[in-house]
Short mmCIF file of C-alpha atoms and ligand atoms in Angstrom, two decimals:
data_model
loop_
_atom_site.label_atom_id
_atom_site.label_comp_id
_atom_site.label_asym_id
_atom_site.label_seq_id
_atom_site.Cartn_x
_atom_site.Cartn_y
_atom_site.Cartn_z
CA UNK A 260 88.30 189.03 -95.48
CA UNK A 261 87.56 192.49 -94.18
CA UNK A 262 85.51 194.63 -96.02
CA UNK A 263 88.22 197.13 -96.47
CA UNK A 264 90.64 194.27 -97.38
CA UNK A 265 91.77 194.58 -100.95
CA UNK A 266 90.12 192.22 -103.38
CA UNK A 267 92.44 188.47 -103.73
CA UNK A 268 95.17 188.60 -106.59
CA UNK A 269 93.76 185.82 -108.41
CA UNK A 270 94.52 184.83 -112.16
CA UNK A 271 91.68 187.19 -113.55
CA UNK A 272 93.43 190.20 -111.74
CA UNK A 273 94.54 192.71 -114.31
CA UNK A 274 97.67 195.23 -113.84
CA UNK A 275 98.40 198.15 -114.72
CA UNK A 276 102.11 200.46 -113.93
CA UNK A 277 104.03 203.33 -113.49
CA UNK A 278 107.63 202.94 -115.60
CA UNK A 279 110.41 205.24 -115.22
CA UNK A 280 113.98 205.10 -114.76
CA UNK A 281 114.22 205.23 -111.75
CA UNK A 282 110.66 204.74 -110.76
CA UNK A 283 111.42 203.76 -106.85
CA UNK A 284 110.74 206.92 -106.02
CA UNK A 285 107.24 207.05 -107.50
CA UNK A 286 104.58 207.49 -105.24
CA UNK A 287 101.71 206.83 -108.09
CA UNK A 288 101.18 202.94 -107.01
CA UNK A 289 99.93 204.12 -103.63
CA UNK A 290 97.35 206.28 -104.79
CA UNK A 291 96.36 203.91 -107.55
CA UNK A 292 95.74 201.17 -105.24
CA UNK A 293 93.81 203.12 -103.06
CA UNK A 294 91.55 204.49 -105.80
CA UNK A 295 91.07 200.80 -107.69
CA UNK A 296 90.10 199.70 -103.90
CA UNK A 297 87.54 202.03 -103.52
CA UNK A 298 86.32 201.84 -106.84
CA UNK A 299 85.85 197.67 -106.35
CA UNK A 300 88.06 197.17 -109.95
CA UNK A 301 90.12 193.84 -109.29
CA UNK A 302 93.14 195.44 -110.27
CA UNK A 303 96.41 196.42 -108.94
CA UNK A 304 98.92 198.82 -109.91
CA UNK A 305 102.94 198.33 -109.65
CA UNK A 306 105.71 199.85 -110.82
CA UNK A 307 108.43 198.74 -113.12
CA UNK A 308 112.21 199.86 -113.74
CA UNK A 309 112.47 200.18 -117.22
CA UNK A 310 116.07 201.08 -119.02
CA UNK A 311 115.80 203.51 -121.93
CA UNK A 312 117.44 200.30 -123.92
CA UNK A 313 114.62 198.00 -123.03
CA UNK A 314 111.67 200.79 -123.63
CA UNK A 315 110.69 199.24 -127.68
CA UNK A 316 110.88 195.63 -125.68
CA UNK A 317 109.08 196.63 -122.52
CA UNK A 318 106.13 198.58 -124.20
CA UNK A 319 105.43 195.49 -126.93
CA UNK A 320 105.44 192.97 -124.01
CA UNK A 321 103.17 194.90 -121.67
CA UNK A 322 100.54 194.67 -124.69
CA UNK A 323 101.15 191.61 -125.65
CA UNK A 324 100.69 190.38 -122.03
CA UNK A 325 97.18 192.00 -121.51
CA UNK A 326 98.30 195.02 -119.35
CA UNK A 327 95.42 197.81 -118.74
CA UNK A 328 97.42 200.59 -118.88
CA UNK A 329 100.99 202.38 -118.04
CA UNK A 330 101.84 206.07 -116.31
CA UNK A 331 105.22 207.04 -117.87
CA UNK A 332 107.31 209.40 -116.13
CA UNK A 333 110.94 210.37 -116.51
CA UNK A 334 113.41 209.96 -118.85
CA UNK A 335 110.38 207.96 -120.93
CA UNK A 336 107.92 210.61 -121.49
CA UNK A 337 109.15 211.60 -124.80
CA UNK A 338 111.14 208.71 -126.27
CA UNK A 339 107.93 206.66 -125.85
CA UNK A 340 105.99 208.10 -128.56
CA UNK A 341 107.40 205.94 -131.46
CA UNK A 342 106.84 202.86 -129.80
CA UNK A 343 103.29 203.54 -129.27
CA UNK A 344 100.56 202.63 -132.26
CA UNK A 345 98.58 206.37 -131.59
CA UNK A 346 99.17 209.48 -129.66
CA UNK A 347 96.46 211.92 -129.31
CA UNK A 348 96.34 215.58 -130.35
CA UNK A 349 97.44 216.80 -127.16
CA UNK A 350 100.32 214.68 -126.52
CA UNK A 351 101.41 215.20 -129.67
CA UNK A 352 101.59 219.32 -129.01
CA UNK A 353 103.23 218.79 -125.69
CA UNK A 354 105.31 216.26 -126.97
CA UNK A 355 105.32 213.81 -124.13
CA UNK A 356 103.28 211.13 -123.25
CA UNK A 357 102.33 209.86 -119.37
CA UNK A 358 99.70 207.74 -119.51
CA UNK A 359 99.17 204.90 -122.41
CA UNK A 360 96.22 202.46 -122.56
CA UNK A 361 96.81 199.10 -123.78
CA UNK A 362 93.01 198.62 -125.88
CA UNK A 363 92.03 196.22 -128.23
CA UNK A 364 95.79 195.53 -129.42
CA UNK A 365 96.80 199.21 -129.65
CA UNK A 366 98.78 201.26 -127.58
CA UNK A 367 97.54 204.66 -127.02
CA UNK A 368 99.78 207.80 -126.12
CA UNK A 369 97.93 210.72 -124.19
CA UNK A 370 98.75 213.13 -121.32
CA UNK A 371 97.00 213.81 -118.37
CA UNK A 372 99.44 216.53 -117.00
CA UNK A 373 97.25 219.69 -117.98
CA UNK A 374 94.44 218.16 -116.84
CA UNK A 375 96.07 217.35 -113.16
CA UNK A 376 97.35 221.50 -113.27
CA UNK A 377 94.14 222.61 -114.25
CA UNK A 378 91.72 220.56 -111.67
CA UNK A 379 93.99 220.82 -108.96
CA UNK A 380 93.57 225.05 -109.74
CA UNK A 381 89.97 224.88 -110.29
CA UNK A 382 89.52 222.45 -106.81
CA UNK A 383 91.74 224.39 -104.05
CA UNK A 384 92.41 227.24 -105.98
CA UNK A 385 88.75 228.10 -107.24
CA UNK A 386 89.83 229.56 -110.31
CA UNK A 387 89.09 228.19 -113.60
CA UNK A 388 91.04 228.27 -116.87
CA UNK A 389 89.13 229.95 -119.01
CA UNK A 390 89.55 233.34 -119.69
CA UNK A 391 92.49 233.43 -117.24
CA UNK A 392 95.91 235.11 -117.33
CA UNK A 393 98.52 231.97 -116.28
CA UNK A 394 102.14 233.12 -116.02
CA UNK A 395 104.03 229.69 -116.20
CA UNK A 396 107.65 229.60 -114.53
CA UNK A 397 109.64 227.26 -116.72
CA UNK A 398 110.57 225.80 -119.74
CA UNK A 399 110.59 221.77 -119.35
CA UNK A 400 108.30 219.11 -119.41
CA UNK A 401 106.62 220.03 -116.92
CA UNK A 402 105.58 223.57 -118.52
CA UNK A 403 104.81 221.98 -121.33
CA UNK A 404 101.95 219.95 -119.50
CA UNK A 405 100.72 223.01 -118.02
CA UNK A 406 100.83 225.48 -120.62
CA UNK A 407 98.65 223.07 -122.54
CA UNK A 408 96.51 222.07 -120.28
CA UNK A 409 95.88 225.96 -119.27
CA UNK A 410 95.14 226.65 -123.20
CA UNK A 411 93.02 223.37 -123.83
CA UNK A 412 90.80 224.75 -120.99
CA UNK A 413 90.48 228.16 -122.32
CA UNK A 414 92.69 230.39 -121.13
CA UNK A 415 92.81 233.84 -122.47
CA UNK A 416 97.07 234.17 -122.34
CA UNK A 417 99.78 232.33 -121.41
CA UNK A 418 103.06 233.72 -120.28
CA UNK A 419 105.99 231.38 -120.59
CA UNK A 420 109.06 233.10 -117.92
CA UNK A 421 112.03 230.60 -118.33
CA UNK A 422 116.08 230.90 -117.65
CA UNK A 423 117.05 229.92 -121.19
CA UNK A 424 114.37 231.84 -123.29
CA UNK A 425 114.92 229.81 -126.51
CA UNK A 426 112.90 226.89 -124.82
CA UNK A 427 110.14 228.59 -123.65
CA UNK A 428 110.15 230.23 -127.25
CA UNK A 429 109.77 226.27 -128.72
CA UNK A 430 106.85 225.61 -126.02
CA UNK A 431 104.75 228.89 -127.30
CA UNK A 432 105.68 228.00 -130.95
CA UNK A 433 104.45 224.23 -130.48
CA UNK A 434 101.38 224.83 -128.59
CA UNK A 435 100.38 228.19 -130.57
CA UNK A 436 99.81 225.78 -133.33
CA UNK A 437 97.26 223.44 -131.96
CA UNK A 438 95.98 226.30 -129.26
CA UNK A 439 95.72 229.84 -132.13
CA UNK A 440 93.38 231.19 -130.06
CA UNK A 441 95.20 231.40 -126.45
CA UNK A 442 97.45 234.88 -126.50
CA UNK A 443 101.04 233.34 -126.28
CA UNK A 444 103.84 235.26 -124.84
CA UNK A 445 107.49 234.68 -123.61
CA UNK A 446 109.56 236.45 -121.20
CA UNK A 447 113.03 236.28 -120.25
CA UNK A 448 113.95 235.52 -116.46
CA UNK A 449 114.40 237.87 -114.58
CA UNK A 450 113.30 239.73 -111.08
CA UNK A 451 111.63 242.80 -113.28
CA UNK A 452 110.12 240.84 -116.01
CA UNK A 453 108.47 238.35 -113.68
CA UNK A 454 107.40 240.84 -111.47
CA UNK A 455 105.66 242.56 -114.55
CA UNK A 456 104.35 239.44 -115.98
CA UNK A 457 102.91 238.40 -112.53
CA UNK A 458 101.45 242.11 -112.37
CA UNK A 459 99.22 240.83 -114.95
CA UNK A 460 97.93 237.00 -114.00
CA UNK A 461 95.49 235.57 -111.98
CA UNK A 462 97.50 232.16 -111.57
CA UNK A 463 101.28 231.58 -111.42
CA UNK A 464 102.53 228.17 -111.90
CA UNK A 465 106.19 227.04 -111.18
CA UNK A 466 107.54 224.60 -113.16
CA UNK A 467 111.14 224.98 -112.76
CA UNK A 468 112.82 222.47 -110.35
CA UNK A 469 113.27 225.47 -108.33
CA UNK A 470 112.31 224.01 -104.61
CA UNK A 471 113.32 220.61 -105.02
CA UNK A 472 116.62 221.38 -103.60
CA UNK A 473 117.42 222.44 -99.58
CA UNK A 474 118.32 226.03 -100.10
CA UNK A 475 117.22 226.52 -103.62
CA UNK A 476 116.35 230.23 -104.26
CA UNK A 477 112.15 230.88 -104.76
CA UNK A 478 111.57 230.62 -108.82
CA UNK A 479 109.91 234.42 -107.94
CA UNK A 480 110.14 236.86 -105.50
CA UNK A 481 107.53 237.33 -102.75
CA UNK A 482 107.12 241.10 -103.73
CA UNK A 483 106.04 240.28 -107.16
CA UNK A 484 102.90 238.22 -105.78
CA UNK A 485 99.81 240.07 -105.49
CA UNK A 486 96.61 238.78 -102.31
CA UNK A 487 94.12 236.99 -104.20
CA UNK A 488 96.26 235.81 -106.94
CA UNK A 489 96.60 231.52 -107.09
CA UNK A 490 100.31 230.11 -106.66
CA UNK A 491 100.54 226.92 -107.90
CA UNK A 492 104.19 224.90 -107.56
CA UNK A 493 104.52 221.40 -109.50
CA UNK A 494 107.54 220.47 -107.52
CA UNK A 495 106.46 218.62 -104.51
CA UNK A 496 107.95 217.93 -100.78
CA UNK A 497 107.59 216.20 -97.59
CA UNK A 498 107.62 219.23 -95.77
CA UNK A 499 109.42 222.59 -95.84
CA UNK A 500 111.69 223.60 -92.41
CA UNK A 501 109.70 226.66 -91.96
CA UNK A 502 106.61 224.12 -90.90
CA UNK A 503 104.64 224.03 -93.76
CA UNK A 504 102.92 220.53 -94.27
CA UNK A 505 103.14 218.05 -96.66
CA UNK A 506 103.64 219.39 -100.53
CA UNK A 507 104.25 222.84 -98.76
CA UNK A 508 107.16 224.30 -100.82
CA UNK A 509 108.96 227.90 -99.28
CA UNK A 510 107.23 228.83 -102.83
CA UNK A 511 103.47 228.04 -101.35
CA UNK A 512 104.78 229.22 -97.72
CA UNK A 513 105.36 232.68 -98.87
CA UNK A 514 102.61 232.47 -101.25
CA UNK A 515 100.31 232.01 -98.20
CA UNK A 516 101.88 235.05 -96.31
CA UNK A 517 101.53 237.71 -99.32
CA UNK A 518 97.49 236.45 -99.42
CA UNK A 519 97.89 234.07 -102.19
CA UNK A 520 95.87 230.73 -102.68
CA UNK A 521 98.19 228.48 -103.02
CA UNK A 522 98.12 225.03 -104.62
CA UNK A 523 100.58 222.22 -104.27
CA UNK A 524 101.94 219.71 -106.75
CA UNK A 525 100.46 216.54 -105.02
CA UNK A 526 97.20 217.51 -106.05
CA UNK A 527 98.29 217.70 -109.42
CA UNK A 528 100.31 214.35 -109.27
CA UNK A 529 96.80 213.11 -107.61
CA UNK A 530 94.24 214.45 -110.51
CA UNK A 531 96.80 213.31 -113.36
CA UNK A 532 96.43 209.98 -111.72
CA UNK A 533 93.03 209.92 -111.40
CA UNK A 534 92.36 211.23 -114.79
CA UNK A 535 94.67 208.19 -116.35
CA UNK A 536 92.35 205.72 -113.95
CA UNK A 537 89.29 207.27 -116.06
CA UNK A 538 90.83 206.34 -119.39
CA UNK A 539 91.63 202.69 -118.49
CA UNK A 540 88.78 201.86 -116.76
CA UNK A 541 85.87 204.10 -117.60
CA UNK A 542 85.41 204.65 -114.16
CA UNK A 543 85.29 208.07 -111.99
CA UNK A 544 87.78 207.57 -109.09
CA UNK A 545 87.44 209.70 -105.96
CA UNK A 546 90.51 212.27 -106.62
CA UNK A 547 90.25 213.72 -103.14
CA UNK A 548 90.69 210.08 -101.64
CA UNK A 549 94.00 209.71 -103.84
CA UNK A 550 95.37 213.08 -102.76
CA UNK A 551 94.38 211.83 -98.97
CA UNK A 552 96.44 209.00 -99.79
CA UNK A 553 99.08 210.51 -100.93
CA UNK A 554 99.40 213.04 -98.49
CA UNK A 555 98.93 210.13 -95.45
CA UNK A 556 101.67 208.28 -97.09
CA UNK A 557 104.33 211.39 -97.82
CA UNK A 558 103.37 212.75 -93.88
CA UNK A 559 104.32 208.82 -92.79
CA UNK A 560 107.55 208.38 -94.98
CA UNK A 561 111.10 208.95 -93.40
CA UNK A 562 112.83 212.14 -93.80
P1 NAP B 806 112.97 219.82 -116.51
O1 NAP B 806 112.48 219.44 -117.85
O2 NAP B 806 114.33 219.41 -116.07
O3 NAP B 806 112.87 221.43 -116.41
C1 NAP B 806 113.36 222.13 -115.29
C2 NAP B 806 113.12 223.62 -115.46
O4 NAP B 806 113.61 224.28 -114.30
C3 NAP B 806 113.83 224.23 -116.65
O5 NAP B 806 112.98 225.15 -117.26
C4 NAP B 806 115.03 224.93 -116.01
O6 NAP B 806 115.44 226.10 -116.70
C5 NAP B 806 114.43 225.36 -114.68
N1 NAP B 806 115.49 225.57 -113.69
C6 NAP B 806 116.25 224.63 -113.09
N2 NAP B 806 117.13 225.21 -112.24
C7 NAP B 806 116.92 226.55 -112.32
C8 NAP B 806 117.51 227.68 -111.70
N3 NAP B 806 118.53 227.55 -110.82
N4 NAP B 806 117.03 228.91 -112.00
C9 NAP B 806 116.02 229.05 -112.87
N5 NAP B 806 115.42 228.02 -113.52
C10 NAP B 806 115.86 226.78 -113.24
O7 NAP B 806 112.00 219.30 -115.38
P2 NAP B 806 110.41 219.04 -115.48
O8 NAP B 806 110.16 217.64 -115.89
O9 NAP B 806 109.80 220.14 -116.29
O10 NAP B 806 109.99 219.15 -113.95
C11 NAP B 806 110.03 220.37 -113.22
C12 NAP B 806 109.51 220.14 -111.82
O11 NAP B 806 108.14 219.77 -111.86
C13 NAP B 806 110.22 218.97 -111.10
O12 NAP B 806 110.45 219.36 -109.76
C14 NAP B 806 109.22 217.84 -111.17
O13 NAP B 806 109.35 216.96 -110.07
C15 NAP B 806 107.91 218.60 -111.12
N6 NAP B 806 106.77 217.86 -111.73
C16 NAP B 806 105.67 217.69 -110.96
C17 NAP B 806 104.55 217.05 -111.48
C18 NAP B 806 103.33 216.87 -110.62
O14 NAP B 806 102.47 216.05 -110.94
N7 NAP B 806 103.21 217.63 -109.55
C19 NAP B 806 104.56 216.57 -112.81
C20 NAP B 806 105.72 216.77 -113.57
C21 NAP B 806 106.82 217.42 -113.01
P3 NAP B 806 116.34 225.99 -118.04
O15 NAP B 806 115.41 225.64 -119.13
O16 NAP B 806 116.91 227.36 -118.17
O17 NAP B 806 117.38 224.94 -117.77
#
């Protein structure tokens, strides 16, 4: 064996997962691998397709079988939480769980989300949280994640801009309960309002779907971005047709050409990861080595 072989599967390997439905798609079992290589742990990470029907069954019989610990993503995120024995403070505001950890019989809810947002600002942005401005595009899970993660590290106010205003209204109201001391505000779409609230931040997060999609109109205009300011964009790509690189949304493109910093949402996938690595195993995992993975394995994918 090589030394940069992976370690045997033998019957003291231990496992831990990503389950989603689908979960095919997910690229967290390359990055995990990578980082429980490096870190010598003789564990590997897969991934399993879990119904919503089989969630109750699937979560009992990963603890009763001795699993480490599970990354939930979608459509489990929130319907996990009553099959799970605790859920920390901060899952419990953002009302979705992502990473549990299967300890001493228990299965523990927490989210690493906010932490993934924040890091991946404070590494390639070089701007931290506290005392910061953060105008947050978006009113699902995903801003959720963020807006708590941008008020559990300090910031000073967090604007909430979303298409359907009443859900952004239920984010603020949740997290302004656990957070009093972070400035919440909401805004209602639109080109004037955004341009106003980004007028007024030092780091704009989009966490609308808004890039996914061929096509898809920018979640804010160009105009309304100021040089200097961080752009960060959760939604994350192969490769945009204008020639950005991997994770390079038209957002971040045009974010780069008004002077912005911007940030891409495989960093934040990376530093979530690495953050739910920490929890199982105690252990500090090199987070530039997963986003190295993960951006080797997007660049070498097929279109
Ligand atoms: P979600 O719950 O479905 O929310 C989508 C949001 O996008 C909603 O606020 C929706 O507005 C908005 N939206 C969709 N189409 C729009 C349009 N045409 N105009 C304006 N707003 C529009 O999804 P999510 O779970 O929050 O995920 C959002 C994105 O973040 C996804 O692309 C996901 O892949 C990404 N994400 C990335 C990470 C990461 O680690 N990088 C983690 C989680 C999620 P309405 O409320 O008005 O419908």
């Amino acid at each position: 064996m090589g030394s940069n072989d992976p370690p045997p599967i033998t019957a003291r390997t231990k496992q831990c997962a990503v389950i989603g439905h689908p979960v095919e798609h997910s690229l967290s079992p390359v990055m995990q691998n990578a980082a429980m290589q490096a870190l010598g742990l003789p564990w590997i990470y897969t991934a399993f397709h879990v119904k919503p029907e089989g969630l109750g069954a699937a979560v009992a019989g990963m603890k009763a079988m001795g699993l480490v610990g599970i990354n939930v993503t979608i459509p489990h995120k929130e319907t996990i939480l009553p099959h799970l024995d605790e859920v920390d403070e901060l899952a419990e505001a953002i009302g979705a769980v992502n990473t549990v950890h299967f300890h001493e019989g228990r299965a523990k809810g927490t989210n690493t989300d906010g932490y993934g947002f924040t890091q991946s600002v404070l590494a390639d942005g070089e701007v931290e949280m506290a005392g910061a401005t953060v105008l947050i595009l978006g009113g699902g899970g995903a801003a959720r994640g963020i807006a708590a993660g941008a008020a559990s590290e300090g910031a000073k106010k967090v604007i909430l801009a979303n298409r359907t205003r009443e859900k952004a209204e239920r984010i603020a109201g949740d997290l302004e309960r656990v957070y009093p001391d972070v400035r919440w505000e909401v805004v209602q779409a639109s080109p004037s309002s955004l341009k106003n609230a980004a007028g007024r931040s030092r780091v704009i997060a989009n966490a609308t779907s808004l890039g996914l999609r061929l096509g898809d109109e920018l979640p804010i205009a160009p105009e309304a971005l100021t040089a200097g300011q961080v752009v960060f964009d959760s939604v994350y790509v192969k490769a945009t047709p204008e020639g950005g690189g991997p994770g390079d949304t038209p957002l971040l493109v045009a974010a780069r050409r008004a002077g912005c910093i911007p940030v891409n949402g495989l960093a934040m996938l990376a530093r979530q990861g690495a953050k739910s690595l920490t929890i199982w195993s105690g252990m500090e995992p090199d987070e530039d080595l997963m986003l190295t993975t993960l951006i080797r394995y997007v660049r070498s994918k097929p279109a």
